[in-house]
mmCIF file of C-alpha atoms in Angstrom:
data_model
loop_
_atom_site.group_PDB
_atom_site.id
_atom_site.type_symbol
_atom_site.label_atom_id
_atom_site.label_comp_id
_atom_site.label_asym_id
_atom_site.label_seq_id
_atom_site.Cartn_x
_atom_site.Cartn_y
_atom_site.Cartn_z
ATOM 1 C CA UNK A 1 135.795 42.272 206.589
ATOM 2 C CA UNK A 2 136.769 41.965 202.695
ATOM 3 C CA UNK A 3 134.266 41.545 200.162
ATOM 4 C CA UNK A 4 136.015 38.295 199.895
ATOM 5 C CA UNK A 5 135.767 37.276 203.346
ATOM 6 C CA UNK A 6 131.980 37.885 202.615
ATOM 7 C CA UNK A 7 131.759 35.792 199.852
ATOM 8 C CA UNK A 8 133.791 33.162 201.658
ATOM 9 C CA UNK A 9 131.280 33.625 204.449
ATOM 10 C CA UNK A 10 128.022 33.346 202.604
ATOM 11 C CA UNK A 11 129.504 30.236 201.183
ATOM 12 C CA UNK A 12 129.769 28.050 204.279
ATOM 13 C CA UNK A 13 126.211 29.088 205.064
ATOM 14 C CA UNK A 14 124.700 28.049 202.251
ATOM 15 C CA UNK A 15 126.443 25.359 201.894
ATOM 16 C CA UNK A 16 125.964 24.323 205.328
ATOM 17 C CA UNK A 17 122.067 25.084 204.783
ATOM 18 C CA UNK A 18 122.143 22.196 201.866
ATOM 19 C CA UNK A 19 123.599 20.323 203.818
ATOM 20 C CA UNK A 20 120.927 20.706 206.301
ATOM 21 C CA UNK A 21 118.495 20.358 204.034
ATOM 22 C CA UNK A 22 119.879 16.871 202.394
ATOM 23 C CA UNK A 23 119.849 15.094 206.003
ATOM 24 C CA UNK A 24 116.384 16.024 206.337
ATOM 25 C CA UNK A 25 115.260 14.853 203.258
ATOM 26 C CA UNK A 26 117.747 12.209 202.955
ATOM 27 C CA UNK A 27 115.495 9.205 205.702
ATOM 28 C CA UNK A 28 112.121 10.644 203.307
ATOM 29 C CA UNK A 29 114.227 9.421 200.186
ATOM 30 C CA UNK A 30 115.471 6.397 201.271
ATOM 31 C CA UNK A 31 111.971 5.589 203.107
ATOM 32 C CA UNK A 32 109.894 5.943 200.022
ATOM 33 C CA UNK A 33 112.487 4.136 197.905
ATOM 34 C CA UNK A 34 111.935 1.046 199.835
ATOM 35 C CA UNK A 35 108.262 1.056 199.836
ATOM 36 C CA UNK A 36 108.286 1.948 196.456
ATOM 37 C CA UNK A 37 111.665 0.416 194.511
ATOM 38 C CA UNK A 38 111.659 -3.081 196.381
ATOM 39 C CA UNK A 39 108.384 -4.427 195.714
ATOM 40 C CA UNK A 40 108.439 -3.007 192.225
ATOM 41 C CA UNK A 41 111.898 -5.070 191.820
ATOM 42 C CA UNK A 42 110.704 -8.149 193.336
ATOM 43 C CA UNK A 43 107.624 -7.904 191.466
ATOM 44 C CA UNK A 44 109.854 -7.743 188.280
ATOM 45 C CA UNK A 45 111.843 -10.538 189.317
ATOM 46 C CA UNK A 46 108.992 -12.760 190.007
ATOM 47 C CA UNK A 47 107.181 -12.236 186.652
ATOM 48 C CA UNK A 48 110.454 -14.284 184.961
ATOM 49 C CA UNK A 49 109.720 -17.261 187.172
ATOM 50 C CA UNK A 50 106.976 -20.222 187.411
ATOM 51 C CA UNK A 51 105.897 -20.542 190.957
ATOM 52 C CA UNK A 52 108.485 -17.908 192.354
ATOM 53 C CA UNK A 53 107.426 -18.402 195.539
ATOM 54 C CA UNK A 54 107.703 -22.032 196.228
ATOM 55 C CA UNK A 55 110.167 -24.122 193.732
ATOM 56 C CA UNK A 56 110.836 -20.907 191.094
ATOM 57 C CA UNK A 57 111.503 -21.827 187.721
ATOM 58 C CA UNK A 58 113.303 -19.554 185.626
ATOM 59 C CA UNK A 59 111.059 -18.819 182.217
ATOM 60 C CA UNK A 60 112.111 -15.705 180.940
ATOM 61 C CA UNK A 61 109.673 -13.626 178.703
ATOM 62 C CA UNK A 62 107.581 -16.966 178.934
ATOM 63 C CA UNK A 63 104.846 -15.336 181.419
ATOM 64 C CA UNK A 64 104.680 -11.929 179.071
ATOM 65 C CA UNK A 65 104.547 -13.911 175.985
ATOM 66 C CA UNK A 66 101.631 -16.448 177.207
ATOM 67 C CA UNK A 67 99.641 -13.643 178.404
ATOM 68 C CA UNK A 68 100.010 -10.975 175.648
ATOM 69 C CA UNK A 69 99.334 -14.131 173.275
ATOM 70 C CA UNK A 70 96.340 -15.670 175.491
ATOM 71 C CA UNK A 71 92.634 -14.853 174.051
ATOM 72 C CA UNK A 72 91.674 -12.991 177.326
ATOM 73 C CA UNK A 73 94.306 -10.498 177.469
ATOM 74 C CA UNK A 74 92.823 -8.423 174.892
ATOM 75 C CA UNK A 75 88.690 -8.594 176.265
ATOM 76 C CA UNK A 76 90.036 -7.889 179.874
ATOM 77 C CA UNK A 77 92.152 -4.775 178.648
ATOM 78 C CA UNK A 78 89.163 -3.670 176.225
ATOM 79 C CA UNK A 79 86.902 -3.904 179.773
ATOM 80 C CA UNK A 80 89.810 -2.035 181.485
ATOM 81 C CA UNK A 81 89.411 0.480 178.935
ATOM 82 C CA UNK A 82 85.499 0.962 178.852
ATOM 83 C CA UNK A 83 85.377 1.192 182.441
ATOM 84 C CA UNK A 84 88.277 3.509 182.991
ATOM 85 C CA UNK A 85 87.132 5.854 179.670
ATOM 86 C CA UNK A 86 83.538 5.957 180.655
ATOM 87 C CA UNK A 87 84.292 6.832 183.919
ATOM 88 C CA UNK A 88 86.704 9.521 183.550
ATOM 89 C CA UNK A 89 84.725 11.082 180.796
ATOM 90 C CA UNK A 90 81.777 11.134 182.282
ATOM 91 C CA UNK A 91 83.083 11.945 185.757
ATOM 92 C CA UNK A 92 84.773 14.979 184.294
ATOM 93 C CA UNK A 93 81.424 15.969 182.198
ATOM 94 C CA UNK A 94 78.837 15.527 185.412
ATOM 95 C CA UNK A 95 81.660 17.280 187.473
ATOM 96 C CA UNK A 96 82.296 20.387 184.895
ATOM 97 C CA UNK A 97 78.146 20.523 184.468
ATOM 98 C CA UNK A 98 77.739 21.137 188.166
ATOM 99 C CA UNK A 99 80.643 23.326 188.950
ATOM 100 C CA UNK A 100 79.896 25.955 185.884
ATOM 101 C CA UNK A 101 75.860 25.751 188.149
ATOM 102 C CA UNK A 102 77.280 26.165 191.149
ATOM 103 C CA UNK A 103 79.616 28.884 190.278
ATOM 104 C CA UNK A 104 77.132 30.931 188.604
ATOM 105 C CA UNK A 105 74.461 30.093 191.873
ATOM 106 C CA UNK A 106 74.175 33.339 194.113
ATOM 107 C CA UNK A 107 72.408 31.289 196.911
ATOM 108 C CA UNK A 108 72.628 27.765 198.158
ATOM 109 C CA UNK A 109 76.334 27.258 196.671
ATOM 110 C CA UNK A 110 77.535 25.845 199.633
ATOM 111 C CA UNK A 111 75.135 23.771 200.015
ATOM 112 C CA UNK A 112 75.434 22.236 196.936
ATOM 113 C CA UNK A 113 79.438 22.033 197.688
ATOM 114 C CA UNK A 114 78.696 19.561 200.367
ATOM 115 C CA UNK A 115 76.058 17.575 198.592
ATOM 116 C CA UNK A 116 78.973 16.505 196.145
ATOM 117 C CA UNK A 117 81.677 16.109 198.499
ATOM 118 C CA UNK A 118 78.929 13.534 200.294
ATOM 119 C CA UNK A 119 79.958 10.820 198.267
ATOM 120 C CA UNK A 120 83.434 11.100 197.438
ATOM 121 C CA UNK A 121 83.503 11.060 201.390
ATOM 122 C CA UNK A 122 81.772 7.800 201.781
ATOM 123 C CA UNK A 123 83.720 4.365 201.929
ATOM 124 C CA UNK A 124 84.203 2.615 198.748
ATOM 125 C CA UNK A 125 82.323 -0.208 200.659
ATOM 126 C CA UNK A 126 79.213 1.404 201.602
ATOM 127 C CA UNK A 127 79.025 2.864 198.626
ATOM 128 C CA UNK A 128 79.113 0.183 196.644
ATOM 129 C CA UNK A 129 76.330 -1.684 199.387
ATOM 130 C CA UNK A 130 74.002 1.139 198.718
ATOM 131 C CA UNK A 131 74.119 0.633 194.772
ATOM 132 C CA UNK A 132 73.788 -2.774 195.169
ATOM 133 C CA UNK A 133 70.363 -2.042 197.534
ATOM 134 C CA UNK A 134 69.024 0.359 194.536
ATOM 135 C CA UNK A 135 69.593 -1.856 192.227
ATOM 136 C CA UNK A 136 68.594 -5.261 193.642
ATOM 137 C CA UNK A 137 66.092 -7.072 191.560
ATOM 138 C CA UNK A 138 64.261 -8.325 194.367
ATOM 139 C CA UNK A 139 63.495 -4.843 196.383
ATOM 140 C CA UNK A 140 65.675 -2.911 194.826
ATOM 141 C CA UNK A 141 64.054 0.978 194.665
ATOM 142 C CA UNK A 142 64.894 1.352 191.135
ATOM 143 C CA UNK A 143 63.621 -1.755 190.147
ATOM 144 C CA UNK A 144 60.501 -0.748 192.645
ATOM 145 C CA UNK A 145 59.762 2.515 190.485
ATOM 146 C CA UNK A 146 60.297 1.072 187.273
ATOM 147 C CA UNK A 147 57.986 -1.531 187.789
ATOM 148 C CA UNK A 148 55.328 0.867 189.614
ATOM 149 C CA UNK A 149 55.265 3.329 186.594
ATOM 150 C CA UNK A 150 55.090 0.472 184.387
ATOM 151 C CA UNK A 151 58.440 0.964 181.964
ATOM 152 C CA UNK A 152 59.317 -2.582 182.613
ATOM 153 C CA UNK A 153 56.873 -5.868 183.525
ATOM 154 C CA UNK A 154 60.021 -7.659 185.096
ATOM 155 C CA UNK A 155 62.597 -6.879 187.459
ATOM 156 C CA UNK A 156 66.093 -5.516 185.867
ATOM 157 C CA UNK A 157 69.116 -7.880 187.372
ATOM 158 C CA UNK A 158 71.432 -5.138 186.974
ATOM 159 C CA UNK A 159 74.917 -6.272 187.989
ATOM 160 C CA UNK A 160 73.991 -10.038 187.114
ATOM 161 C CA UNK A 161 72.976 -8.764 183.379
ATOM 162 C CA UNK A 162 75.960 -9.345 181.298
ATOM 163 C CA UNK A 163 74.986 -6.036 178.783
ATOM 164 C CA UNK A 164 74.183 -3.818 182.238
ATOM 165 C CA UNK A 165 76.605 -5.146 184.747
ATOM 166 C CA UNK A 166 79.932 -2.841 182.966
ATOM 167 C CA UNK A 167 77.243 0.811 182.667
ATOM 168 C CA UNK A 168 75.590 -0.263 186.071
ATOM 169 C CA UNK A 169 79.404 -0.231 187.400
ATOM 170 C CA UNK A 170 79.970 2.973 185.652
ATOM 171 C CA UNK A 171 76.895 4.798 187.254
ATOM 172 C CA UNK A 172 78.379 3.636 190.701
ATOM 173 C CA UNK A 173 81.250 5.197 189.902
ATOM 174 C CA UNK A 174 80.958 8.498 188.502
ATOM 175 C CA UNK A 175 78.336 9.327 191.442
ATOM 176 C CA UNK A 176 80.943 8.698 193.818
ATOM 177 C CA UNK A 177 83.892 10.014 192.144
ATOM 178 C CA UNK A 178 82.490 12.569 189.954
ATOM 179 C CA UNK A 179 83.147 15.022 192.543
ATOM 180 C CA UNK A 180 87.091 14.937 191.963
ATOM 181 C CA UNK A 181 86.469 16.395 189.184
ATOM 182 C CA UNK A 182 83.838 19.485 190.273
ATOM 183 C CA UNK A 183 86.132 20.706 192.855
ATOM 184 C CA UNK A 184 89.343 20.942 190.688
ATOM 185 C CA UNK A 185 87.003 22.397 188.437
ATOM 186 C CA UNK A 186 85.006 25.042 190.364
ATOM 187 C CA UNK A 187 88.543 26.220 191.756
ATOM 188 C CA UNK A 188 89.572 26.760 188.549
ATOM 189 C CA UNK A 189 86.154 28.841 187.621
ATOM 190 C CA UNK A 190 86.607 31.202 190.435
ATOM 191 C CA UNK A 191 89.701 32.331 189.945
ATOM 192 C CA UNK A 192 88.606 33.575 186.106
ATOM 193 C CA UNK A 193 88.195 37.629 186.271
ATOM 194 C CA UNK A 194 84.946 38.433 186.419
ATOM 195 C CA UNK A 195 85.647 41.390 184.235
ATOM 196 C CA UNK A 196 86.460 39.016 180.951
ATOM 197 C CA UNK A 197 83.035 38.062 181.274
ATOM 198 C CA UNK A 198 81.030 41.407 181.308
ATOM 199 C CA UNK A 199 83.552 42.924 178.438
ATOM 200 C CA UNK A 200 82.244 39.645 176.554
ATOM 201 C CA UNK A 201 78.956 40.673 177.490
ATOM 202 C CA UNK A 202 79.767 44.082 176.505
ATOM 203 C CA UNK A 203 80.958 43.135 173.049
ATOM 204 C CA UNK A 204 77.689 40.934 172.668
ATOM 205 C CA UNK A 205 79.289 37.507 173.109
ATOM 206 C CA UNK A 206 77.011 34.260 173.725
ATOM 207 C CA UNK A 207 77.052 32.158 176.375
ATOM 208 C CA UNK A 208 78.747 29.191 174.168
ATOM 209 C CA UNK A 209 81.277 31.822 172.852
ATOM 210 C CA UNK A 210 82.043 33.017 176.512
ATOM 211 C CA UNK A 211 82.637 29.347 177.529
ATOM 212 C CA UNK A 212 84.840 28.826 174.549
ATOM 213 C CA UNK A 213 87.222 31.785 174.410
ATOM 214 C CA UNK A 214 86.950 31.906 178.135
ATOM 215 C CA UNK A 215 86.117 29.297 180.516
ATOM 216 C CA UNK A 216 87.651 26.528 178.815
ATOM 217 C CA UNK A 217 91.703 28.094 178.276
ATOM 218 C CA UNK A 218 91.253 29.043 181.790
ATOM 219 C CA UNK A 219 90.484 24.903 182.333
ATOM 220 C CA UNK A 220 91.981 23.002 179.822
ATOM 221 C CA UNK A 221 94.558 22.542 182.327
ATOM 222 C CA UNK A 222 92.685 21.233 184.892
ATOM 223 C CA UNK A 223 90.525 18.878 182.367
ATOM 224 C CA UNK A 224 94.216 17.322 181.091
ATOM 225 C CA UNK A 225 94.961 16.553 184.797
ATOM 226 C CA UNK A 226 91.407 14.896 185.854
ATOM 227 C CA UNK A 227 91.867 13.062 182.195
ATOM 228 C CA UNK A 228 95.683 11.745 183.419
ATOM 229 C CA UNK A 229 95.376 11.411 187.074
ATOM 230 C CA UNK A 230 91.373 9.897 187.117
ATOM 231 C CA UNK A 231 92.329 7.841 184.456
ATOM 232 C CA UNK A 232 94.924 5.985 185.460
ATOM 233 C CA UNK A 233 93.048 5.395 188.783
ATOM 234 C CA UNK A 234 90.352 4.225 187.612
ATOM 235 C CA UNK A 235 92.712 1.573 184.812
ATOM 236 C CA UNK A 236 93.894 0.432 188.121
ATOM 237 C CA UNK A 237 90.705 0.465 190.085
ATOM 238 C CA UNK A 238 89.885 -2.939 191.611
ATOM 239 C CA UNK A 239 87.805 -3.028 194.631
ATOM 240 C CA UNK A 240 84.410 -1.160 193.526
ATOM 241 C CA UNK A 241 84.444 -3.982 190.312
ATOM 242 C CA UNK A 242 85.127 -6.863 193.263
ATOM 243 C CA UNK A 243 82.675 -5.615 195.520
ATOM 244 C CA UNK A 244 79.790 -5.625 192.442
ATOM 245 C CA UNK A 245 80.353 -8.316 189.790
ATOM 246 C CA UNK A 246 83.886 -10.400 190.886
ATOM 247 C CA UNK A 247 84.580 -9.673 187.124
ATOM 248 C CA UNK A 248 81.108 -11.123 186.020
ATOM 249 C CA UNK A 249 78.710 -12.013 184.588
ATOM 250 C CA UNK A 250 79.936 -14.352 182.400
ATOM 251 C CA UNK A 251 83.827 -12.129 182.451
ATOM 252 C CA UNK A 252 82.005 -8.852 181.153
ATOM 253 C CA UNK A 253 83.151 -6.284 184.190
ATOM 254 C CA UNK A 254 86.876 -8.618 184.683
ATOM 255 C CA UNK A 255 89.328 -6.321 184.020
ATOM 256 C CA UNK A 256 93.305 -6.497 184.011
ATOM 257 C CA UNK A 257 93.609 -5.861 187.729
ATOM 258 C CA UNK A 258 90.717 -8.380 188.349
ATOM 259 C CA UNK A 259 92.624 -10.470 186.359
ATOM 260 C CA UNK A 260 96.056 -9.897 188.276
ATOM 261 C CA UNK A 261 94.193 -11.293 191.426
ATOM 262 C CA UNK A 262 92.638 -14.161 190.147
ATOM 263 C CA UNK A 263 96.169 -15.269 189.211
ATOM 264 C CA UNK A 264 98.366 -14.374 191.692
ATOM 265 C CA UNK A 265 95.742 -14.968 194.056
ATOM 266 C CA UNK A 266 92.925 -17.302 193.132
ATOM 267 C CA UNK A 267 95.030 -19.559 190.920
ATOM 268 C CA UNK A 268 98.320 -19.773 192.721
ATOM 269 C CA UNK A 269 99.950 -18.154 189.342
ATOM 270 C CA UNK A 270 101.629 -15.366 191.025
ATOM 271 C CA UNK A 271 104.566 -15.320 188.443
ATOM 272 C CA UNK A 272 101.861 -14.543 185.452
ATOM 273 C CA UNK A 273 100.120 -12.270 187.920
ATOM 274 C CA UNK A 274 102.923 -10.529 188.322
ATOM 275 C CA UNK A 275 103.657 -10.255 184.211
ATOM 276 C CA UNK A 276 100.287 -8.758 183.968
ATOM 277 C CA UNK A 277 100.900 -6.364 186.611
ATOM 278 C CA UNK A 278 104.129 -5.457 184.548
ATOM 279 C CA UNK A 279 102.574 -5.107 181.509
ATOM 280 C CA UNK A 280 100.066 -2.939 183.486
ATOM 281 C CA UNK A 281 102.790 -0.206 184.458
ATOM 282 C CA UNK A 282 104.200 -0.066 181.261
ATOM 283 C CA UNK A 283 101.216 0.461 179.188
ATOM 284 C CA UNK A 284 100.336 3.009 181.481
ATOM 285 C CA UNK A 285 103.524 4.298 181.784
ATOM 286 C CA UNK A 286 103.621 4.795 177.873
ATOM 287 C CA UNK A 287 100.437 6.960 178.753
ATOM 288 C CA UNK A 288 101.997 9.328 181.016
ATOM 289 C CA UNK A 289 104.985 9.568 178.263
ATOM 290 C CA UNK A 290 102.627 10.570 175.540
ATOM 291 C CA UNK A 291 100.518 12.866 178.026
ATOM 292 C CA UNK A 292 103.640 15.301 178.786
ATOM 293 C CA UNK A 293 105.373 14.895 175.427
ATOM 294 C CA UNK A 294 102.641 15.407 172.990
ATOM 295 C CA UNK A 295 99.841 17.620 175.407
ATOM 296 C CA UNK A 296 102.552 19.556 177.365
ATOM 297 C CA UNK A 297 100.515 19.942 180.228
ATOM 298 C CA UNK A 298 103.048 22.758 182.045
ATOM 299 C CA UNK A 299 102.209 25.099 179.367
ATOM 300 C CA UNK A 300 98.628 25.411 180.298
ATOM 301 C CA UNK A 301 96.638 28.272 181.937
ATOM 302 C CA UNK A 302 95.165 26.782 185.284
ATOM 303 C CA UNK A 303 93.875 29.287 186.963
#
């Protein structure tokens, strides 16, 4: 056979190999695009009506431009960003503060592996049923202790409080998400070379100069993806802030996915609910834009 009967040969193959390959992939592509392209089209298209579900009227921008323009917009994004800062900062802080422990531990590390995964494990649900317990005002055990070592001389309504209800939120959820962030984290630790560590030693480095010209290239990384990733969840999160306050006291812990539901939902509004939820994606799509343009994420050490 001619080297050109080769060529010709090795051509059909791999062609016929793509091909295989595209009507494999082909049903995942058009499966996903369904679930994914058609409600966020029909979403669209409702957010330019009044009442798009029973007689639609066609508004335009109307929707966008009353709720941009409406005094809450701006106090229920300002709550969406508290809560979803806080939490991701703090998350990633508790998380990095026990993984740089537990990596350094030489006994009882796995142990305290499954002590954090504990949580992250639990429903959102009965998570947020045994925060409410702790921190009942009646016989809550928090309340209990404070009152027992005398700190207070009346019960603490925690989630009914309107200046504790958003932190009391934000406890709830770094202790059950904070260990997202210690397992990215910890993966990241042990795969750093021992020996850059003992030649810092060696060449009389501290411990905050090891951490700085070490540890944190090797996760800076990681930390940009919890920051992305755990933010944006937690923008969107609406079911532990449901489950707590309904958006109170008094519109304190309402944020803009809160908000989506009492419109769409609640009100019968589902053509401003659905604006919101527009203006939603693209503010957080603008985030994702900035995070790989400006913080070029690809370029980083990982691990």
């Amino acid at each position: 056979m001619s080297t050109l009967d080769r060529f010709h040969s090795l051509s059909l193959l791999s062609g016929r190999h793509e091909l295989t390959v595209y009507l494999f992939i082909l049903p995942l592509i058009v499966f996903f695009g369904i679930l994914w392209f058609v409600p966020l089209v029909y979403a669209l298209y409702s957010s330019f009506f009044v009442d798009p579900l029973g007689t639609a009227t066609f508004v335009g921008l109307n929707n966008y431009a009353e709720i941009i323009t409406g005094a809450g917009f701006w106090v229920y994004l300002w709550n969406s960003l508290v809560f979803a800062v806080s939490t991701t900062v703090l998350s990633l802080v508790v998380g990095l503060g026990f993984a740089l422990v537990v990596d350094r531990v030489l006994f009882g590390g796995a142990a305290l592996r499954t002590l954090m995964v504990f949580p992250y494990l639990l429903p959102t649900v009965v998570v947020v049923f045994l925060w409410r317990f702790l921190l009942d005002q009646n016989i809550g055990l928090v309340n209990l202790v404070l009152l027992e070592s005398g700190l207070i001389t009346d019960p603490i309504p925690f989630f009914s409080n309107v200046t504790l209800a958003m932190p009391s939120i934000v406890v709830l959820s770094i202790w059950k998400w904070g260990s997202f962030s210690f397992f990215i984290l910890l993966a990241n630790l042990q795969a750093i070379p021992d020996e850059y560590y003992e030649r810092a030693q060696v060449q009389g480095a501290s411990i905050w100069q090891q951490f700085w010209n070490i540890t944190f290239p090797y996760l800076r990384g990681a930390i940009l993806l919890i920051l992305l990733v755990r933010g944006i969840w937690m923008f969107n999160k609406f079911d532990v802030i449901w489950l707590t306050t309904r958006g109170g006291p008094a519109g304190v812990t309402t944020t803009l996915p809160i908000r989506v539901y009492d419109l769409a939902i609640r009100l019968g509004e589902f053509g401003r609910g659905t604006a919101l939820a527009g203006i939603m994606f693209v503010l957080l799509a603008l985030v994702g834009i900035v995070y790989f343009w400006v913080l070029s994420p690809e370029s980083e050490v990982t691990g």
